[in-house]
CSV table of C-alpha atoms in Angstrom, one decimal:
chain,number,residue,atom,x,y,z
E,16,UNK,CA,38.7,50.1,33.3
E,17,UNK,CA,39.6,46.5,32.6
E,18,UNK,CA,36.7,45.4,34.9
E,19,UNK,CA,34.3,47.5,32.8
E,20,UNK,CA,35.5,45.9,29.5
E,21,UNK,CA,34.9,42.4,31.1
E,22,UNK,CA,31.5,43.4,32.1
E,23,UNK,CA,30.7,44.6,28.6
E,24,UNK,CA,32.0,41.4,27.0
E,25,UNK,CA,29.8,39.3,29.4
E,26,UNK,CA,26.7,41.2,28.3
E,27,UNK,CA,27.6,40.9,24.6
E,28,UNK,CA,27.9,37.1,24.7
E,29,UNK,CA,24.7,35.8,26.2
E,30,UNK,CA,24.4,32.1,26.9
E,31,UNK,CA,23.3,30.0,23.9
E,32,UNK,CA,19.5,29.3,23.8
E,33,UNK,CA,18.4,26.0,25.2
E,34,UNK,CA,17.0,23.5,22.7
E,35,UNK,CA,13.3,23.2,23.0
E,36,UNK,CA,12.4,19.8,24.4
E,37,UNK,CA,9.5,17.8,23.1
E,38,UNK,CA,6.4,17.7,25.3
E,39,UNK,CA,6.0,14.6,27.5
E,40,UNK,CA,4.6,11.7,25.4
E,41,UNK,CA,5.6,13.2,22.1
E,42,UNK,CA,7.5,10.2,20.9
E,43,UNK,CA,4.7,7.9,22.1
E,44,UNK,CA,2.0,9.5,20.1
E,45,UNK,CA,0.3,6.9,17.9
E,46,UNK,CA,2.9,4.3,19.1
E,47,UNK,CA,2.2,1.0,20.7
E,48,UNK,CA,4.4,-0.7,23.3
E,49,UNK,CA,5.7,-4.2,23.7
E,50,UNK,CA,5.1,-4.4,27.5
E,51,UNK,CA,4.9,-8.2,27.8
E,52,UNK,CA,7.0,-10.1,30.2
E,53,UNK,CA,9.1,-13.0,28.8
E,54,UNK,CA,6.8,-15.6,30.4
E,55,UNK,CA,3.7,-13.9,29.0
E,56,UNK,CA,5.2,-13.7,25.5
E,57,UNK,CA,6.0,-17.4,25.6
E,58,UNK,CA,2.5,-18.3,26.8
E,59,UNK,CA,0.8,-16.2,24.1
E,60,UNK,CA,3.1,-17.7,21.4
E,61,UNK,CA,2.3,-21.2,22.6
E,62,UNK,CA,-1.5,-20.5,22.7
E,63,UNK,CA,-1.3,-19.0,19.2
E,64,UNK,CA,0.5,-22.0,17.8
E,65,UNK,CA,-2.2,-24.2,19.3
E,66,UNK,CA,-4.9,-22.1,17.8
E,67,UNK,CA,-3.1,-22.1,14.4
E,68,UNK,CA,-2.9,-25.9,14.4
E,69,UNK,CA,-6.5,-26.2,15.3
E,70,UNK,CA,-7.7,-23.8,12.6
E,71,UNK,CA,-5.6,-25.7,10.0
E,72,UNK,CA,-6.9,-29.1,11.3
E,73,UNK,CA,-10.5,-28.0,10.8
E,74,UNK,CA,-9.7,-26.7,7.3
E,75,UNK,CA,-10.8,-23.2,8.0
E,76,UNK,CA,-8.0,-21.8,5.9
E,77,UNK,CA,-8.6,-24.1,2.9
E,78,UNK,CA,-9.5,-22.1,-0.2
E,79,UNK,CA,-13.0,-22.8,-1.6
E,80,UNK,CA,-12.9,-22.9,-5.4
E,81,UNK,CA,-16.6,-21.9,-5.8
E,82,UNK,CA,-16.0,-18.8,-3.7
E,83,UNK,CA,-13.0,-17.7,-5.6
E,84,UNK,CA,-14.6,-18.5,-9.0
E,85,UNK,CA,-17.7,-16.4,-7.9
E,86,UNK,CA,-15.5,-13.4,-7.0
E,87,UNK,CA,-13.6,-13.5,-10.2
E,88,UNK,CA,-16.8,-13.9,-12.2
E,89,UNK,CA,-18.3,-10.9,-10.3
E,90,UNK,CA,-15.3,-8.8,-11.3
E,91,UNK,CA,-15.6,-9.8,-15.0
E,92,UNK,CA,-19.4,-9.0,-14.9
E,93,UNK,CA,-18.7,-5.5,-13.6
E,94,UNK,CA,-16.2,-5.0,-16.4
E,95,UNK,CA,-18.8,-6.3,-18.8
E,96,UNK,CA,-21.3,-3.8,-17.4
E,97,UNK,CA,-18.8,-1.0,-17.8
E,98,UNK,CA,-18.4,-2.0,-21.5
E,99,UNK,CA,-22.1,-2.1,-22.1
E,100,UNK,CA,-22.6,1.3,-20.5
E,101,UNK,CA,-19.8,2.7,-22.6
E,102,UNK,CA,-21.4,1.4,-25.8
E,103,UNK,CA,-24.7,3.0,-24.8
E,104,UNK,CA,-23.0,6.3,-24.1
E,105,UNK,CA,-23.2,6.4,-20.3
E,106,UNK,CA,-19.5,7.2,-20.0
E,107,UNK,CA,-19.3,8.3,-16.3
E,108,UNK,CA,-21.3,5.3,-14.9
E,109,UNK,CA,-19.1,3.1,-17.1
E,110,UNK,CA,-16.0,4.6,-15.7
E,111,UNK,CA,-17.3,4.2,-12.1
E,112,UNK,CA,-18.0,0.5,-12.8
E,113,UNK,CA,-14.5,0.1,-14.2
E,114,UNK,CA,-13.0,1.7,-11.1
E,115,UNK,CA,-15.2,-0.6,-8.9
E,116,UNK,CA,-14.0,-3.7,-10.8
E,117,UNK,CA,-10.3,-2.6,-10.3
E,118,UNK,CA,-10.9,-2.2,-6.6
E,119,UNK,CA,-12.4,-5.7,-6.3
E,120,UNK,CA,-9.6,-7.2,-8.3
E,121,UNK,CA,-7.2,-5.6,-5.9
E,122,UNK,CA,-8.5,-7.9,-3.2
E,123,UNK,CA,-8.2,-10.9,-5.6
E,124,UNK,CA,-4.5,-10.3,-6.3
E,125,UNK,CA,-4.0,-9.9,-2.6
E,126,UNK,CA,-5.5,-13.3,-1.9
E,127,UNK,CA,-3.7,-15.1,-4.7
E,128,UNK,CA,-0.3,-13.5,-3.9
E,129,UNK,CA,-0.9,-14.8,-0.4
E,130,UNK,CA,-1.5,-18.2,-1.9
E,131,UNK,CA,-4.9,-18.5,-0.3
E,132,UNK,CA,-6.7,-20.5,-2.9
E,133,UNK,CA,-4.6,-23.4,-4.2
E,134,UNK,CA,-2.2,-25.5,-2.2
E,135,UNK,CA,0.1,-25.4,-5.2
E,136,UNK,CA,1.8,-22.0,-5.3
E,137,UNK,CA,2.3,-22.2,-9.0
E,138,UNK,CA,-1.4,-22.1,-9.7
E,139,UNK,CA,-1.9,-19.2,-7.3
E,140,UNK,CA,0.8,-17.3,-9.2
E,141,UNK,CA,-0.8,-18.1,-12.6
E,142,UNK,CA,-4.2,-16.7,-11.5
E,143,UNK,CA,-2.5,-13.7,-9.9
E,144,UNK,CA,-1.1,-12.8,-13.4
E,145,UNK,CA,-4.7,-12.9,-14.7
E,146,UNK,CA,-6.5,-10.9,-12.0
E,147,UNK,CA,-3.4,-8.8,-11.2
E,148,UNK,CA,-1.3,-8.0,-14.2
E,149,UNK,CA,-3.8,-8.5,-17.0
E,150,UNK,CA,-7.1,-7.3,-15.5
E,151,UNK,CA,-5.9,-4.9,-12.8
E,152,UNK,CA,-2.5,-3.6,-14.1
E,153,UNK,CA,-0.7,-4.5,-10.9
E,154,UNK,CA,2.4,-6.6,-11.0
E,155,UNK,CA,2.1,-9.9,-9.1
E,156,UNK,CA,5.8,-10.0,-8.4
E,157,UNK,CA,6.0,-6.3,-7.5
E,158,UNK,CA,3.0,-6.7,-5.1
E,159,UNK,CA,4.8,-9.6,-3.3
E,160,UNK,CA,8.1,-7.6,-3.1
E,161,UNK,CA,6.4,-4.7,-1.3
E,162,UNK,CA,3.6,-6.5,0.5
E,163,UNK,CA,5.7,-9.3,2.0
E,164,UNK,CA,8.0,-6.7,3.6
E,165,UNK,CA,4.9,-5.1,5.1
E,166,UNK,CA,3.8,-8.4,6.7
E,167,UNK,CA,7.4,-9.3,7.8
E,168,UNK,CA,7.4,-6.1,10.0
E,169,UNK,CA,3.9,-4.9,10.1
E,170,UNK,CA,3.6,-1.3,11.4
E,171,UNK,CA,7.3,-1.3,12.5
E,172,UNK,CA,8.7,2.2,12.0
E,173,UNK,CA,11.7,2.1,9.7
E,174,UNK,CA,11.0,-1.4,8.4
E,175,UNK,CA,7.4,-1.3,7.1
E,176,UNK,CA,7.6,0.6,3.8
E,177,UNK,CA,3.9,1.3,3.9
E,178,UNK,CA,4.5,3.7,6.8
E,179,UNK,CA,7.2,5.7,4.9
E,180,UNK,CA,5.1,8.5,3.3
E,181,UNK,CA,7.5,11.4,3.8
E,182,UNK,CA,7.7,14.2,2.8
E,183,UNK,CA,4.0,14.6,2.3
E,184,UNK,CA,2.7,12.7,5.4
E,185,UNK,CA,4.1,12.0,8.8
E,186,UNK,CA,2.6,8.8,10.2
E,187,UNK,CA,4.4,8.9,13.5
E,188,UNK,CA,5.8,11.8,15.6
E,189,UNK,CA,9.4,10.7,15.0
E,190,UNK,CA,8.9,11.5,11.3
E,191,UNK,CA,8.8,15.2,12.2
E,192,UNK,CA,12.4,15.1,13.4
E,193,UNK,CA,13.5,13.8,10.0
E,194,UNK,CA,12.0,16.9,8.4
E,195,UNK,CA,13.8,19.4,10.6
E,196,UNK,CA,15.2,22.2,8.4
E,197,UNK,CA,12.7,21.7,5.6
E,198,UNK,CA,10.6,24.9,6.1
E,199,UNK,CA,8.2,24.2,3.2
E,200,UNK,CA,7.2,20.7,4.4
E,201,UNK,CA,6.8,21.9,7.9
E,202,UNK,CA,4.3,24.5,6.7
E,203,UNK,CA,2.4,21.7,4.9
E,204,UNK,CA,2.4,18.8,7.4
E,205,UNK,CA,-0.1,20.5,9.9
E,206,UNK,CA,-2.8,20.2,7.2
E,207,UNK,CA,-2.1,16.6,6.2
E,208,UNK,CA,-5.4,15.4,7.8
E,209,UNK,CA,-7.1,17.6,5.2
E,210,UNK,CA,-5.3,16.9,2.0
E,211,UNK,CA,-4.9,13.2,2.9
E,212,UNK,CA,-8.5,12.5,1.7
E,213,UNK,CA,-7.9,14.3,-1.6
E,214,UNK,CA,-4.7,12.3,-2.2
E,215,UNK,CA,-6.4,8.9,-1.7
E,216,UNK,CA,-7.5,8.4,-5.3
E,217,UNK,CA,-3.9,8.7,-6.5
E,218,UNK,CA,-2.9,5.5,-4.7
E,219,UNK,CA,-3.8,3.4,-7.7
E,220,UNK,CA,-1.8,5.7,-10.0
E,221,UNK,CA,1.2,5.2,-7.7
E,222,UNK,CA,0.8,1.4,-7.7
E,223,UNK,CA,0.4,1.4,-11.5
E,224,UNK,CA,3.6,3.3,-12.0
E,225,UNK,CA,5.5,1.1,-9.5
E,226,UNK,CA,4.2,-2.0,-11.3
E,227,UNK,CA,5.5,-0.8,-14.7
E,228,UNK,CA,8.9,0.1,-13.2
E,229,UNK,CA,9.2,-3.2,-11.4
E,230,UNK,CA,8.2,-5.3,-14.4
E,231,UNK,CA,10.5,-3.4,-16.7
E,232,UNK,CA,13.5,-4.4,-14.5
E,233,UNK,CA,12.5,-8.0,-13.8
E,234,UNK,CA,15.0,-9.4,-16.3
E,235,UNK,CA,17.9,-8.2,-14.2
E,236,UNK,CA,16.3,-8.7,-10.8
E,237,UNK,CA,18.4,-10.0,-7.9
E,238,UNK,CA,16.0,-12.9,-7.3
E,239,UNK,CA,16.0,-15.7,-9.8
E,240,UNK,CA,12.2,-16.3,-9.5
E,241,UNK,CA,11.5,-12.8,-10.8
E,242,UNK,CA,14.0,-13.3,-13.7
E,243,UNK,CA,12.2,-16.5,-14.6
E,244,UNK,CA,8.7,-14.9,-14.4
E,245,UNK,CA,9.7,-11.7,-16.2
E,246,UNK,CA,8.3,-12.6,-19.6
E,247,UNK,CA,4.9,-13.6,-18.4
E,248,UNK,CA,4.6,-10.5,-16.2
E,249,UNK,CA,5.7,-8.2,-19.0
E,250,UNK,CA,3.3,-9.8,-21.5
E,251,UNK,CA,0.2,-9.8,-19.2
E,252,UNK,CA,0.9,-6.2,-18.1
E,253,UNK,CA,1.3,-5.1,-21.7
E,254,UNK,CA,-2.1,-6.7,-22.6
E,255,UNK,CA,-3.7,-4.8,-19.7
E,256,UNK,CA,-2.5,-1.5,-21.1
E,257,UNK,CA,-3.4,-2.5,-24.7
E,258,UNK,CA,-7.0,-3.2,-23.5
E,259,UNK,CA,-7.1,0.1,-21.6
E,260,UNK,CA,-6.0,2.0,-24.7
E,261,UNK,CA,-8.4,0.1,-26.9
E,262,UNK,CA,-11.3,1.0,-24.7
E,263,UNK,CA,-10.3,4.6,-24.7
E,264,UNK,CA,-10.0,4.5,-28.5
E,265,UNK,CA,-13.7,3.7,-28.9
E,266,UNK,CA,-14.7,6.8,-26.9
E,267,UNK,CA,-15.9,9.7,-29.1
E,268,UNK,CA,-13.6,12.6,-28.2
E,269,UNK,CA,-10.2,13.3,-26.7
E,270,UNK,CA,-11.9,15.1,-23.8
E,271,UNK,CA,-14.1,12.1,-23.0
E,272,UNK,CA,-11.1,9.8,-23.2
E,273,UNK,CA,-9.2,11.9,-20.6
E,274,UNK,CA,-12.3,12.2,-18.4
E,275,UNK,CA,-13.0,8.5,-18.6
E,276,UNK,CA,-9.4,7.6,-17.8
E,277,UNK,CA,-9.2,9.9,-14.8
E,278,UNK,CA,-12.6,9.0,-13.3
E,279,UNK,CA,-12.1,5.2,-13.6
E,280,UNK,CA,-8.5,5.3,-12.3
E,281,UNK,CA,-9.1,7.7,-9.5
E,282,UNK,CA,-12.3,6.2,-8.3
E,283,UNK,CA,-10.7,2.8,-8.2
E,284,UNK,CA,-7.8,4.3,-6.3
E,285,UNK,CA,-10.1,6.0,-3.8
E,286,UNK,CA,-12.0,2.7,-3.1
E,287,UNK,CA,-8.7,0.9,-2.5
E,288,UNK,CA,-7.1,3.6,-0.5
E,289,UNK,CA,-9.8,4.2,2.1
E,290,UNK,CA,-9.7,0.6,3.1
E,291,UNK,CA,-5.9,0.7,3.3
E,292,UNK,CA,-6.2,3.8,5.5
E,293,UNK,CA,-8.4,2.2,8.0
E,294,UNK,CA,-6.4,-1.1,8.1
E,295,UNK,CA,-2.9,0.4,8.2
E,296,UNK,CA,-2.7,4.0,9.4
E,297,UNK,CA,-5.4,4.0,12.1
E,298,UNK,CA,-3.6,1.3,14.2
E,299,UNK,CA,-0.7,1.6,16.6
E,300,UNK,CA,2.9,1.7,15.2
E,301,UNK,CA,5.9,0.1,16.9
E,302,UNK,CA,9.6,1.1,17.3
E,303,UNK,CA,12.0,-1.0,15.2
E,304,UNK,CA,14.1,-1.8,18.3
E,305,UNK,CA,12.2,-3.1,21.3
E,306,UNK,CA,12.7,-5.2,24.3
E,307,UNK,CA,10.3,-7.6,26.0
């Protein structure tokens, strides 16, 4: 009798199910590897230093004022064309031109925040407030805050903020483990390659919001340089939005204003985002802890 009870208990308590293991290579998907020996790493570093010194000696990294002046003038001319088209009643072409100008200005703030033009960093910053805050609506200081972190640890998982797109997108397989237990997101992620393209235009909207939030808090920022530059950033960003609202004011109806705003902003965002996609997310990522 006792033996029968034991047999029944054995059958009613089956062994716990084994955890499903990831398929081989799962963690390596879209991931690069640091597979250099110490000697190879030293050799490559030495050769790169030699190349860097040679490039600088030949002046290949020196900013050319005519080039930068031409690019800024081109952006201003596109904005001027947008205004002319608006006056003549061609509202959609005008909005598309404005979006194109904002995309081109995105590269200009990138170059000036990297101090590519002038040897004097102060003048690079001054121009960045013009092409960035005033014309583009992007905070120069906010751009540096985010973009410098990206360059300090480019495509390093957990350190490069540009890779952190959860919960809407998983850029590496390890992101999926962070989403375990979130049933709704797991139902959505398999289709990220589809809705990614539809979300590209909203990159500009995201950066505009981030710029406003960053500039509004610059007075109490941890870094002194941002506290000192708070006023000029706040003024130039305010002028940008005043000009945007003024332009919308001269449109005939509320519906046209909303349409113009969305077309110009989203088109500019799409032009920016598709370049960012190819440059950032199509390349290998790297683990935050590695050994040579």
